[in-house]
Coordinates of N, CA and C in Angstrom, one line a residue:
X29 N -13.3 2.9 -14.3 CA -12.1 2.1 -14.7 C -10.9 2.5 -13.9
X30 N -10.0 1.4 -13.3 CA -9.1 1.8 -12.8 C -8.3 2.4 -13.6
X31 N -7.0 3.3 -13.1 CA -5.8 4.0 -13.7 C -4.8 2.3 -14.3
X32 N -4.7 2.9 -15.8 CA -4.0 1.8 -16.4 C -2.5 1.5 -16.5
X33 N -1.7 0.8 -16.1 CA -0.6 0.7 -16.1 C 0.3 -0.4 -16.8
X34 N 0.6 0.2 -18.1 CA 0.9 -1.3 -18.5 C 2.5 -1.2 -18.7
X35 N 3.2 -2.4 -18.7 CA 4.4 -2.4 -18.9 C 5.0 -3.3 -19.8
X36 N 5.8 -2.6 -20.5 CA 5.9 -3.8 -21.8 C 7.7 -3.6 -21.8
X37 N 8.3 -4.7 -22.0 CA 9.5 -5.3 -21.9 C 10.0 -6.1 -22.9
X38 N 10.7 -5.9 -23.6 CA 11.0 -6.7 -24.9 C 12.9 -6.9 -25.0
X39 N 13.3 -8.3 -25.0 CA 14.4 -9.0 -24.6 C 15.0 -9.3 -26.3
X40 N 16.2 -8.6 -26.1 CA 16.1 -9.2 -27.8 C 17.7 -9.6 -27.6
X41 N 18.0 -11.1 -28.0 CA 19.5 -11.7 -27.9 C 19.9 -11.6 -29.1
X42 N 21.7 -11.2 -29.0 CA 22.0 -11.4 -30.4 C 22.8 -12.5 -30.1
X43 N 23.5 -12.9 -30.7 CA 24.7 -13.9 -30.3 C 25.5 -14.3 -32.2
X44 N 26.4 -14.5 -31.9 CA 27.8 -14.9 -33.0 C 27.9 -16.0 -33.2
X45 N 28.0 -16.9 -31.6 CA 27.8 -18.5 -31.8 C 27.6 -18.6 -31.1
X46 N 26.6 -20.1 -30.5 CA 26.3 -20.6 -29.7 C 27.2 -20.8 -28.4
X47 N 28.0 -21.4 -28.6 CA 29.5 -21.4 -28.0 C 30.3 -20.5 -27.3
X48 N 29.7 -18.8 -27.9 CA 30.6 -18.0 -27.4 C 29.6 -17.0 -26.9
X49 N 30.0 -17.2 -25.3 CA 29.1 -16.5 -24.8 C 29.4 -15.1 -24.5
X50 N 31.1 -15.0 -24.9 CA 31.5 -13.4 -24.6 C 30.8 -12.5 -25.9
X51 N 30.3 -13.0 -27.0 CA 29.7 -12.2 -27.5 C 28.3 -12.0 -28.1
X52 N 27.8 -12.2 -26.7 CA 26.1 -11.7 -27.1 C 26.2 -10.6 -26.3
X53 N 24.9 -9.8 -26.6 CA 24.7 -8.7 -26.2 C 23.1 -8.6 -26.0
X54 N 22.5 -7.7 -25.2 CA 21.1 -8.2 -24.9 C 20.7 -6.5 -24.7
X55 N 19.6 -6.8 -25.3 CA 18.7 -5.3 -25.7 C 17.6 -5.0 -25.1
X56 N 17.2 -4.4 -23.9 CA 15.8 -4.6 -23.3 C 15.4 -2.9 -23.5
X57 N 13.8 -3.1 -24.1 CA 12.9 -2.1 -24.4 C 11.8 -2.0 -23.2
X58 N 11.9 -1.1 -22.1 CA 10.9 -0.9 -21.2 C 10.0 0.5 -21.3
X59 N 8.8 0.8 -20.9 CA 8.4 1.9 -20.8 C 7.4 1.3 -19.9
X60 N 6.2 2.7 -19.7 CA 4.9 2.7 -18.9 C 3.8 3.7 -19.5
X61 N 3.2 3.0 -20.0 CA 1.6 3.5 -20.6 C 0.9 4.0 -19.4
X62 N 0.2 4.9 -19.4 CA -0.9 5.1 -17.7 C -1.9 6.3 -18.2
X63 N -3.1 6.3 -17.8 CA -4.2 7.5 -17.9 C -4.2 8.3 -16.7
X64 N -3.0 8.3 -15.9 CA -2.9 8.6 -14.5 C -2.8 10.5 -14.3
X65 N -3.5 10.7 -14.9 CA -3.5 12.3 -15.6 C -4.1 12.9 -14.2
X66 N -4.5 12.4 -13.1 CA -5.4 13.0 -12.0 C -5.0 13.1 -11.0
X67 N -4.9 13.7 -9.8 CA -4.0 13.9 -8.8 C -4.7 13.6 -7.6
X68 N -5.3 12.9 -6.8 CA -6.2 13.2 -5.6 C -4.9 14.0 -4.3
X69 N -5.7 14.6 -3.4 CA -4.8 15.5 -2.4 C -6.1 15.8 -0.8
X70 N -6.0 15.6 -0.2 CA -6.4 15.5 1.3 C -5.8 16.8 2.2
X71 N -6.3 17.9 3.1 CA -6.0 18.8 3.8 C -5.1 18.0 4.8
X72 N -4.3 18.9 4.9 CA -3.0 18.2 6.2 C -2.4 17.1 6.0
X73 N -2.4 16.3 4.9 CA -1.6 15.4 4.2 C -2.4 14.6 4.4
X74 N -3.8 14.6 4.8 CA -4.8 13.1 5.0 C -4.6 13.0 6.6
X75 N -4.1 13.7 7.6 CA -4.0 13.4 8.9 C -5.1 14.2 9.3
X76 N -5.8 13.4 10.2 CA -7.4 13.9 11.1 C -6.5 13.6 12.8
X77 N -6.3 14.7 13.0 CA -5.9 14.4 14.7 C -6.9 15.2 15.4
X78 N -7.9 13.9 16.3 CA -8.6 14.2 17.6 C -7.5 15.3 18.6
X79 N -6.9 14.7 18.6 CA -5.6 15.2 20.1 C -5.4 14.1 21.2
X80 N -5.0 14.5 22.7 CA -4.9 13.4 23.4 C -6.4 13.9 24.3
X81 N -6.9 12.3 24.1 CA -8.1 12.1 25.2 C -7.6 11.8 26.4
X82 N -8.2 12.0 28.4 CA -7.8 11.3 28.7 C -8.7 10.6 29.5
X83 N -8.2 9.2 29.8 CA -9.1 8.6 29.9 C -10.1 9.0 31.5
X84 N -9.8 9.5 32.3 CA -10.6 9.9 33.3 C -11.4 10.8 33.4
X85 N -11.3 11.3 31.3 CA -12.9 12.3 31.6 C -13.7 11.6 30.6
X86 N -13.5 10.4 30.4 CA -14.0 9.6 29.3 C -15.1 8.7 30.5
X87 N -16.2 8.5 28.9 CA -17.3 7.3 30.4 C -17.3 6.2 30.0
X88 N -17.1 5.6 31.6 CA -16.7 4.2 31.7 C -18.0 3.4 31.6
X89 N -19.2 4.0 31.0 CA -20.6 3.1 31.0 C -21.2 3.4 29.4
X90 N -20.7 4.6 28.9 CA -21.4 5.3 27.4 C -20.3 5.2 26.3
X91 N -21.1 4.9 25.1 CA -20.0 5.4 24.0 C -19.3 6.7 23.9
X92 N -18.0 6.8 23.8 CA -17.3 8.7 23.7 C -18.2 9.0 22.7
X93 N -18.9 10.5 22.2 CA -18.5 10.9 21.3 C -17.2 11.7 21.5
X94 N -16.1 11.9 20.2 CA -15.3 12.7 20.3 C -15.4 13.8 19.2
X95 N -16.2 13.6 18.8 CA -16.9 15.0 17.7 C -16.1 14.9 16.7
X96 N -16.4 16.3 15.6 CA -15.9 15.8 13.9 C -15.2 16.9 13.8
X97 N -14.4 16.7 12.8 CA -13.6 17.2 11.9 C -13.7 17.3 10.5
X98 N -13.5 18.8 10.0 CA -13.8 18.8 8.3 C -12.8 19.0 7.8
X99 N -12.7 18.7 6.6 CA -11.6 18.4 5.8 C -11.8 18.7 4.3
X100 N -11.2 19.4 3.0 CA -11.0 18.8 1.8 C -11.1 18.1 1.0
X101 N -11.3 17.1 0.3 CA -10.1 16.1 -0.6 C -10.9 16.9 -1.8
X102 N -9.7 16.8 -2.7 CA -9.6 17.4 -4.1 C -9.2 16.5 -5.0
X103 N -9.3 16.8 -5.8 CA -9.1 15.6 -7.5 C -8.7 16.6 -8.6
X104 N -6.9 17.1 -8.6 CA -7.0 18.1 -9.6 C -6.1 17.2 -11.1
X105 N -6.9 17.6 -12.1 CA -6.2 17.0 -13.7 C -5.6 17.8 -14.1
X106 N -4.8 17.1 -15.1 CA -4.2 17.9 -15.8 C -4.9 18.5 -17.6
X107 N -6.3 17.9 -17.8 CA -6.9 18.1 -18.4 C -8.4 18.0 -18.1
X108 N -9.4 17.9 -18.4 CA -11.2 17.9 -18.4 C -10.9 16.6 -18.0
X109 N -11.1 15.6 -17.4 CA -11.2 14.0 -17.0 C -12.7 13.9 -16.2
X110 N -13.4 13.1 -16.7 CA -14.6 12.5 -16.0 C -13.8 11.3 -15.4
X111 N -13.7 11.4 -14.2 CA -13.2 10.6 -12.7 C -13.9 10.5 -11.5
X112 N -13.9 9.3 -11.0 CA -14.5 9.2 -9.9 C -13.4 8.3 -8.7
X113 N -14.2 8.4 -7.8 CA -13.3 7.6 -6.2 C -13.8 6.3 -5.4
X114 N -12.9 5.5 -4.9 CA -13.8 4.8 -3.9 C -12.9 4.5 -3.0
X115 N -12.9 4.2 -1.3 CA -12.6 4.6 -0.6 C -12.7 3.0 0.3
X116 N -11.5 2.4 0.9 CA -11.2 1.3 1.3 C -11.0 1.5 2.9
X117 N -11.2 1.1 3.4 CA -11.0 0.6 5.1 C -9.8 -0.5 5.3
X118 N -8.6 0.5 5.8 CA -7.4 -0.4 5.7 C -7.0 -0.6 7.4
X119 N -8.2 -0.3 7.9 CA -8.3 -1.1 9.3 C -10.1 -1.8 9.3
X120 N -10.0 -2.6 8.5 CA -11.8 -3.1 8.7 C -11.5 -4.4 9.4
X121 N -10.6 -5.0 10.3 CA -10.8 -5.2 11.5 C -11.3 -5.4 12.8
X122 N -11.5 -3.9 12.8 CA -11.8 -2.9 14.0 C -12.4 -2.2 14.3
X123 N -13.5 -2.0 13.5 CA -14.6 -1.3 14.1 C -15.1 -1.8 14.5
X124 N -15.8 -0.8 16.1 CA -16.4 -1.1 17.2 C -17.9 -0.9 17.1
X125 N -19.0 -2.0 17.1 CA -20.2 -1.9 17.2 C -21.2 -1.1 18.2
X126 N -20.2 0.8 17.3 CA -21.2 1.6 18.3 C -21.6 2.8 17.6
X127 N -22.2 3.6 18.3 CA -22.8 4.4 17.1 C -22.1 5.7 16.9
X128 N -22.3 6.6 15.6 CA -21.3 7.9 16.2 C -22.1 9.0 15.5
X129 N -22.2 10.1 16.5 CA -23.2 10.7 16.5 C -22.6 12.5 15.6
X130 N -23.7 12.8 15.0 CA -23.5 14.2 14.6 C -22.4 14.2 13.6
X131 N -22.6 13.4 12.2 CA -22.3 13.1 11.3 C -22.5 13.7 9.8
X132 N -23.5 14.4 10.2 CA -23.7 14.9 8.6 C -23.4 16.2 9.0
X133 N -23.1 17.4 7.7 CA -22.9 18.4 7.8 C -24.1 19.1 7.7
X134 N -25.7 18.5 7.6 CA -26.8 19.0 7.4 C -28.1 18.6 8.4
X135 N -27.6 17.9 8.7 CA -28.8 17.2 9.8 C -27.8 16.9 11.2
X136 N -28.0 17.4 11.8 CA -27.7 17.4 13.3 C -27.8 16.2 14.2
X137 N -29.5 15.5 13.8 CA -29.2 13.8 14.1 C -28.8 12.7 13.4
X138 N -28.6 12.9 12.5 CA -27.7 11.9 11.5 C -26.5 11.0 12.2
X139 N -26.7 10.1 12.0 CA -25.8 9.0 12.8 C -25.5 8.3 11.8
X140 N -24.1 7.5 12.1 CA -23.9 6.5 11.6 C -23.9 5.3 12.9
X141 N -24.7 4.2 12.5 CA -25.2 3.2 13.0 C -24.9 2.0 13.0
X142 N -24.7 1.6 11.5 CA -24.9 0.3 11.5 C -23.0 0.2 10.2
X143 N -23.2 -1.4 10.2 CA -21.4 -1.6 10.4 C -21.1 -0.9 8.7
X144 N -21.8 -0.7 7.7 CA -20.9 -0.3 6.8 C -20.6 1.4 6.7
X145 N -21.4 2.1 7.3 CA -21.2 3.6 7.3 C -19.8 3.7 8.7
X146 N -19.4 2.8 9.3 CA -18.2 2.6 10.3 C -16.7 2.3 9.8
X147 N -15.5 3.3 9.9 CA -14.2 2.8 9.6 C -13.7 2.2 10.7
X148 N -12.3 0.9 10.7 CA -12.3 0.9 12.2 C -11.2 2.3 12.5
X149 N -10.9 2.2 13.7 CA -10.0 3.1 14.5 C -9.0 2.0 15.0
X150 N -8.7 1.2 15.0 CA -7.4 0.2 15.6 C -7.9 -0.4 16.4
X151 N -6.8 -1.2 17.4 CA -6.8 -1.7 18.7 C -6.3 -2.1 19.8
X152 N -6.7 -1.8 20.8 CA -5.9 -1.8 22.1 C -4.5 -2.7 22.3
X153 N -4.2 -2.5 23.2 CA -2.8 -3.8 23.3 C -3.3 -5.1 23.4
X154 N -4.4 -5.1 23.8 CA -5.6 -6.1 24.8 C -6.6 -6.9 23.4
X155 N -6.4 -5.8 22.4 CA -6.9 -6.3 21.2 C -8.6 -6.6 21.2
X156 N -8.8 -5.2 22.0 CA -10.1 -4.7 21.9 C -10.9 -3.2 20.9
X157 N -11.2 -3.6 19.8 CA -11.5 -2.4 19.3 C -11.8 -1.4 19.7
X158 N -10.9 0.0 19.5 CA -10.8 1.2 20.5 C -12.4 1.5 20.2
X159 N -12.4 1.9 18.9 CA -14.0 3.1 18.3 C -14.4 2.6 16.6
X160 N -14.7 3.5 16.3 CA -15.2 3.6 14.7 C -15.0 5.0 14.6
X161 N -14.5 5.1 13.4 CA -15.5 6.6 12.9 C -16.1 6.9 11.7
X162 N -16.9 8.0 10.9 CA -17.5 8.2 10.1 C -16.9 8.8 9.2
X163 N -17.0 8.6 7.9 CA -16.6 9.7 6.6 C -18.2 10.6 6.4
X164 N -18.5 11.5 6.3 CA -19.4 11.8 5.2 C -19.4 13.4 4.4
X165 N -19.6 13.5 3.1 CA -19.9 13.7 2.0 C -20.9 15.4 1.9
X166 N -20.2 16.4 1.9 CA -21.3 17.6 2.0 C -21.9 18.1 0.9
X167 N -22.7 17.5 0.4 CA -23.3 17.2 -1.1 C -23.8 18.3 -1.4
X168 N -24.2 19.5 -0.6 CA -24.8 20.2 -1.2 C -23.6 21.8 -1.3
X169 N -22.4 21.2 -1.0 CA -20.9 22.0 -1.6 C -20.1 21.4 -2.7
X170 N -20.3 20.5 -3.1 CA -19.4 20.0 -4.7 C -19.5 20.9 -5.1
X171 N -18.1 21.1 -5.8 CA -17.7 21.9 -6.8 C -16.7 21.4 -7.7
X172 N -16.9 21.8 -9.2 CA -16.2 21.1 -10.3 C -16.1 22.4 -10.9
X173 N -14.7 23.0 -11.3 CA -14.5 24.2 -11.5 C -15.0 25.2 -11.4
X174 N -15.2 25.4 -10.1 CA -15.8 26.4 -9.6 C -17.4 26.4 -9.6
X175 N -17.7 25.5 -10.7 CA -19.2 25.7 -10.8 C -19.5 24.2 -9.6
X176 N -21.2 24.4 -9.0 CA -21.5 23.7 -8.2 C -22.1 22.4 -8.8
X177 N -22.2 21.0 -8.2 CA -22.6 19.8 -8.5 C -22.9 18.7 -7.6
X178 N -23.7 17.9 -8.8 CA -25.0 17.1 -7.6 C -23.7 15.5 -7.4
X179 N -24.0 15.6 -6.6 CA -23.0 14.2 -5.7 C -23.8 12.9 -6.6
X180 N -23.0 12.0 -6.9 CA -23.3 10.6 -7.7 C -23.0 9.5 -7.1
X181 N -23.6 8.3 -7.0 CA -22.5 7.5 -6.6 C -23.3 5.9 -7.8
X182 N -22.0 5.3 -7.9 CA -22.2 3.6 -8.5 C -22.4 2.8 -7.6
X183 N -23.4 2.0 -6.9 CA -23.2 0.9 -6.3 C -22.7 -0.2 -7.0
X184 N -22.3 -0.9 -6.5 CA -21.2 -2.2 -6.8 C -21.6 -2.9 -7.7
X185 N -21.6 -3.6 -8.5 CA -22.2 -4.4 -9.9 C -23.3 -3.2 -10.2
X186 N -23.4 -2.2 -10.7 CA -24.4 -1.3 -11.0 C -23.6 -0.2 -12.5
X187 N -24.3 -0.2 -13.7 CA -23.3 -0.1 -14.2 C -23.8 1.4 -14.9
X188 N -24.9 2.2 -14.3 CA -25.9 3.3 -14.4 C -25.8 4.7 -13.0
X189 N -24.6 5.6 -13.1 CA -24.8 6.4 -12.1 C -25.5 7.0 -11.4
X190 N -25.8 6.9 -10.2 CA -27.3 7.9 -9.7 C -27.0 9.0 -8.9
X191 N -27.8 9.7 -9.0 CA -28.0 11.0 -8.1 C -27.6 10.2 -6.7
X192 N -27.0 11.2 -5.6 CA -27.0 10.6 -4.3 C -28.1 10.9 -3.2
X193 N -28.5 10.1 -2.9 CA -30.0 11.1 -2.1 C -29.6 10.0 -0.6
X194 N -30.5 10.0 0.5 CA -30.1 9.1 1.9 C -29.6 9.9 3.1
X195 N -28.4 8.9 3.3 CA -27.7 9.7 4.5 C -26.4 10.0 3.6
X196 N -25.6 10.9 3.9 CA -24.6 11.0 3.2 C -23.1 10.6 3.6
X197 N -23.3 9.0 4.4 CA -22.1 8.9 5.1 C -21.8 8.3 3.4
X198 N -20.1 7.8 3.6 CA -19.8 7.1 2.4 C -19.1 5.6 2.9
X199 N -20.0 5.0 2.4 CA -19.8 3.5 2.8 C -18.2 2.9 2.8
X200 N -18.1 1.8 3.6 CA -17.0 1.0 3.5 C -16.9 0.1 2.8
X201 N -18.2 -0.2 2.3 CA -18.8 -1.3 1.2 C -17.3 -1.3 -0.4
X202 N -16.9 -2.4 -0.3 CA -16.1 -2.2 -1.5 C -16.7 -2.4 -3.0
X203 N -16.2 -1.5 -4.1 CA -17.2 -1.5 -5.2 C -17.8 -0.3 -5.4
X204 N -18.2 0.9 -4.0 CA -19.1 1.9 -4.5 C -18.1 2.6 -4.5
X205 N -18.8 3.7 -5.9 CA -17.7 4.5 -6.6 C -18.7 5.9 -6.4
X206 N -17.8 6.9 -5.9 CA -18.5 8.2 -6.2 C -18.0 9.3 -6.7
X207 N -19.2 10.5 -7.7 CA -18.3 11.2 -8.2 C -19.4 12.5 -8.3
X208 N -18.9 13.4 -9.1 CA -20.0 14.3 -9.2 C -21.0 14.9 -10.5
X209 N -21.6 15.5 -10.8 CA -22.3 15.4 -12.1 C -23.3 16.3 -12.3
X210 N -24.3 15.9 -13.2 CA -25.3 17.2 -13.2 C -26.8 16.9 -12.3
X211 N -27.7 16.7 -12.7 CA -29.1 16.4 -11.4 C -29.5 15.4 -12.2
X212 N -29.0 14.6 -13.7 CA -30.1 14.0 -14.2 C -29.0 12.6 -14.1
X213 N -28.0 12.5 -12.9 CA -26.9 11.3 -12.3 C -25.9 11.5 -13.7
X214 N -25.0 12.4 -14.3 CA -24.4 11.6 -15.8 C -23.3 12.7 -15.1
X215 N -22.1 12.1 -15.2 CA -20.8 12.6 -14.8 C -20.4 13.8 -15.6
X216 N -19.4 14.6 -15.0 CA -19.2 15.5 -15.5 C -17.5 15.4 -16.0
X217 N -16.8 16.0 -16.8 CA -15.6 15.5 -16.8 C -14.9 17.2 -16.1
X218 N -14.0 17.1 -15.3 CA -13.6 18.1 -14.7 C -11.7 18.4 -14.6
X219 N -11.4 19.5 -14.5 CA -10.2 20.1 -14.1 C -9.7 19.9 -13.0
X220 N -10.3 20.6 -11.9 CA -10.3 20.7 -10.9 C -11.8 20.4 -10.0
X221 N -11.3 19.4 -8.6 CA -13.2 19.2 -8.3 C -12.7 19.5 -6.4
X222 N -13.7 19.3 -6.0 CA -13.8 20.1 -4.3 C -14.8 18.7 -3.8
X223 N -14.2 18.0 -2.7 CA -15.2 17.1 -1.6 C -14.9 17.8 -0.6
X224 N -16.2 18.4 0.2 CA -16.2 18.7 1.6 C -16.1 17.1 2.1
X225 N -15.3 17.0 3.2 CA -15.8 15.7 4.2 C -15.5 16.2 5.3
X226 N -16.4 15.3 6.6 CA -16.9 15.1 7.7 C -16.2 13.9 8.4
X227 N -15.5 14.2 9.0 CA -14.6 12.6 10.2 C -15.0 13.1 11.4
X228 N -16.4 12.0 11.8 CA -16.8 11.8 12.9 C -16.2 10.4 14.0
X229 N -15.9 11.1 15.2 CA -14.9 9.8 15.8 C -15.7 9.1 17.3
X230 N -15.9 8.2 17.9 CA -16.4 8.1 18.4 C -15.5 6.6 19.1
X231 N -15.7 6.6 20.3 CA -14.5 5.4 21.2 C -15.3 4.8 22.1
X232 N -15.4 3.6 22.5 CA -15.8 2.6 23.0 C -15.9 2.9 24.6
X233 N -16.8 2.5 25.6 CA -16.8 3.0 26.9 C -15.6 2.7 27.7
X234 N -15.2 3.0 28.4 CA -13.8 2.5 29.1 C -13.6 1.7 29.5
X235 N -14.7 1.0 30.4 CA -15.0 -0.6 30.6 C -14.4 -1.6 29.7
X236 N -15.1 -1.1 28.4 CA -14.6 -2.3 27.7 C -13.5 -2.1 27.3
X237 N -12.6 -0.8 27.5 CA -11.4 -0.7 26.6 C -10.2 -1.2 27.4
X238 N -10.8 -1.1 28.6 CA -9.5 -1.9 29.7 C -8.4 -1.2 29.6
X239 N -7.8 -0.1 29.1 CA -6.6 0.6 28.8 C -5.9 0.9 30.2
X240 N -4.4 0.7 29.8 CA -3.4 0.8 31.0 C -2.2 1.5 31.0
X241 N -2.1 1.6 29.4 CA -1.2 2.6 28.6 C -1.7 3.3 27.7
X242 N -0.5 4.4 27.1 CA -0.9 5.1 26.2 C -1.5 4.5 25.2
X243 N -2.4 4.7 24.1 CA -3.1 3.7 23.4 C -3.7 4.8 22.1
X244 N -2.9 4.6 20.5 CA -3.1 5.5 20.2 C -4.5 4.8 18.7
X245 N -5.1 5.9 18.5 CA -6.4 5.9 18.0 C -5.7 5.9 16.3
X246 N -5.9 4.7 16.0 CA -5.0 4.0 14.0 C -6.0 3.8 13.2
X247 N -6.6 4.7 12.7 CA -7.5 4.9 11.7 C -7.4 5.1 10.4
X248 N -7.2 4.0 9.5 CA -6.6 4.4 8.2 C -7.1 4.2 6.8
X249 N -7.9 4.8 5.8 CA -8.6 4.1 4.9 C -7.6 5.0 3.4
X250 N -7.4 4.1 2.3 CA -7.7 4.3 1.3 C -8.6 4.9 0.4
X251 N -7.9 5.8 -0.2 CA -9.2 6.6 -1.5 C -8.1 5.9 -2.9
X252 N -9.0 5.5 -4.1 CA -8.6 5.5 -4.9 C -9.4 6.1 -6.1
X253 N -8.6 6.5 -7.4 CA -9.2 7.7 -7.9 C -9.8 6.1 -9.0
X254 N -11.4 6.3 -9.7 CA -11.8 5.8 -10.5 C -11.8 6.2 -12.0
X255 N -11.2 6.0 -13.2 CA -11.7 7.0 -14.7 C -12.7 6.2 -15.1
X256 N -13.3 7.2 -15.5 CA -14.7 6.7 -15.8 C -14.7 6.7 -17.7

């Protein structure tokens, strides 16, 4: 369930006479209801910086890999909250139909392949998709107060949590929700919880990128926190 926010507004006119409009006076009652009790937080403010590539050691026939980066994100409450996340592609655009390599934090050939394990990365001036890259999920480090936990996830119209088992990229698919819990899929309600993640980056051959200026790599997705 999304975080609730309701707003309630209540207008109350007096008036003396119809006629006399210097003496009404007007009463407005505002506030904000919300279960927004949970904080999500990302290492380095949510910034993943590759650095600068340049393009003359890049190949002009093969996909880059530009390898991964690990990161954080945390979910801290201010009480026990059973919460979960799901995570939007606010460049889906742009991903480039290529593959990116050395993705999981557990298997060394783990790829992400195919278009929904892919975020985009932006696009050229030329308005050629630079790359893709990968989120994924180090499931066998969850932690929910300190103690350790089995990775969950809801696919979309699915209304039954399950254990996470597969590859562990985390889709771009809108709808899947993930969280953490015990081994038998049933959420846990937590304080404080720990996501290892994985940002795997990978850029398009140079051929296709045609680049002639600086050209910077705009990869941007959305997390939002789920209560369950």
């Amino acid at each position: 369930m999304k975080k609730i926010l309701i707003a309630t507004a209540v207008a109350l006119s007096l008036s003396a006479a119809a006629q006399a409009a210097e003496s009404t006076a007007v009463l407005k009652v505002t506030g904000v209801l919300t279960n927004d009790a949970c904080t999500p937080e990302l290492d380095g403010g949510g910034v993943v910086d590759f650095g600068t590539k340049y393009i003359n050691e890049l190949s002009a026939t093969e996909t880059n890999q530009l390898g991964h980066k690990d990161l954080s994100f945390r979910i801290s409450c201010t009480a026990p909250t059973k919460v979960g996340f799901q995570i939007s592609d606010d460049r889906a655009d742009s991903p480039a139909s290529i593959t990116i390599e050395q993705t999981s934090f557990t298997d060394p050939d783990e790829t992400a392949w195919n278009s929904a394990a892919r975020f985009g990365a932006g696009q050229t001036a030329g308005g050629v998709n630079i790359g893709a890259y990968s989120i994924a999920l180090n499931r066998s480090a969850l932690t929910a107060d300190g103690q350790p936990q089995t990775a969950l996830r809801l696919p979309s119209g699915i209304t039954v949590w399950e254990v996470w088992g597969g590859t562990s990229d985390i889709l771009n698919q809108a709808g899947i929700s993930y969280s953490l819990g015990d081994a038998k899929g049933i959420p846990v309600a937590f304080t404080n919880a720990e996501f290892p993640l994985r940002i795997a980056l990978a850029v398009q051959k140079t051929d296709a990128l045609a680049i002639t200026d600086n050209t910077t790599i705009d990869g941007q997705a959305t997390i939002t926190l789920i209560y369950l």
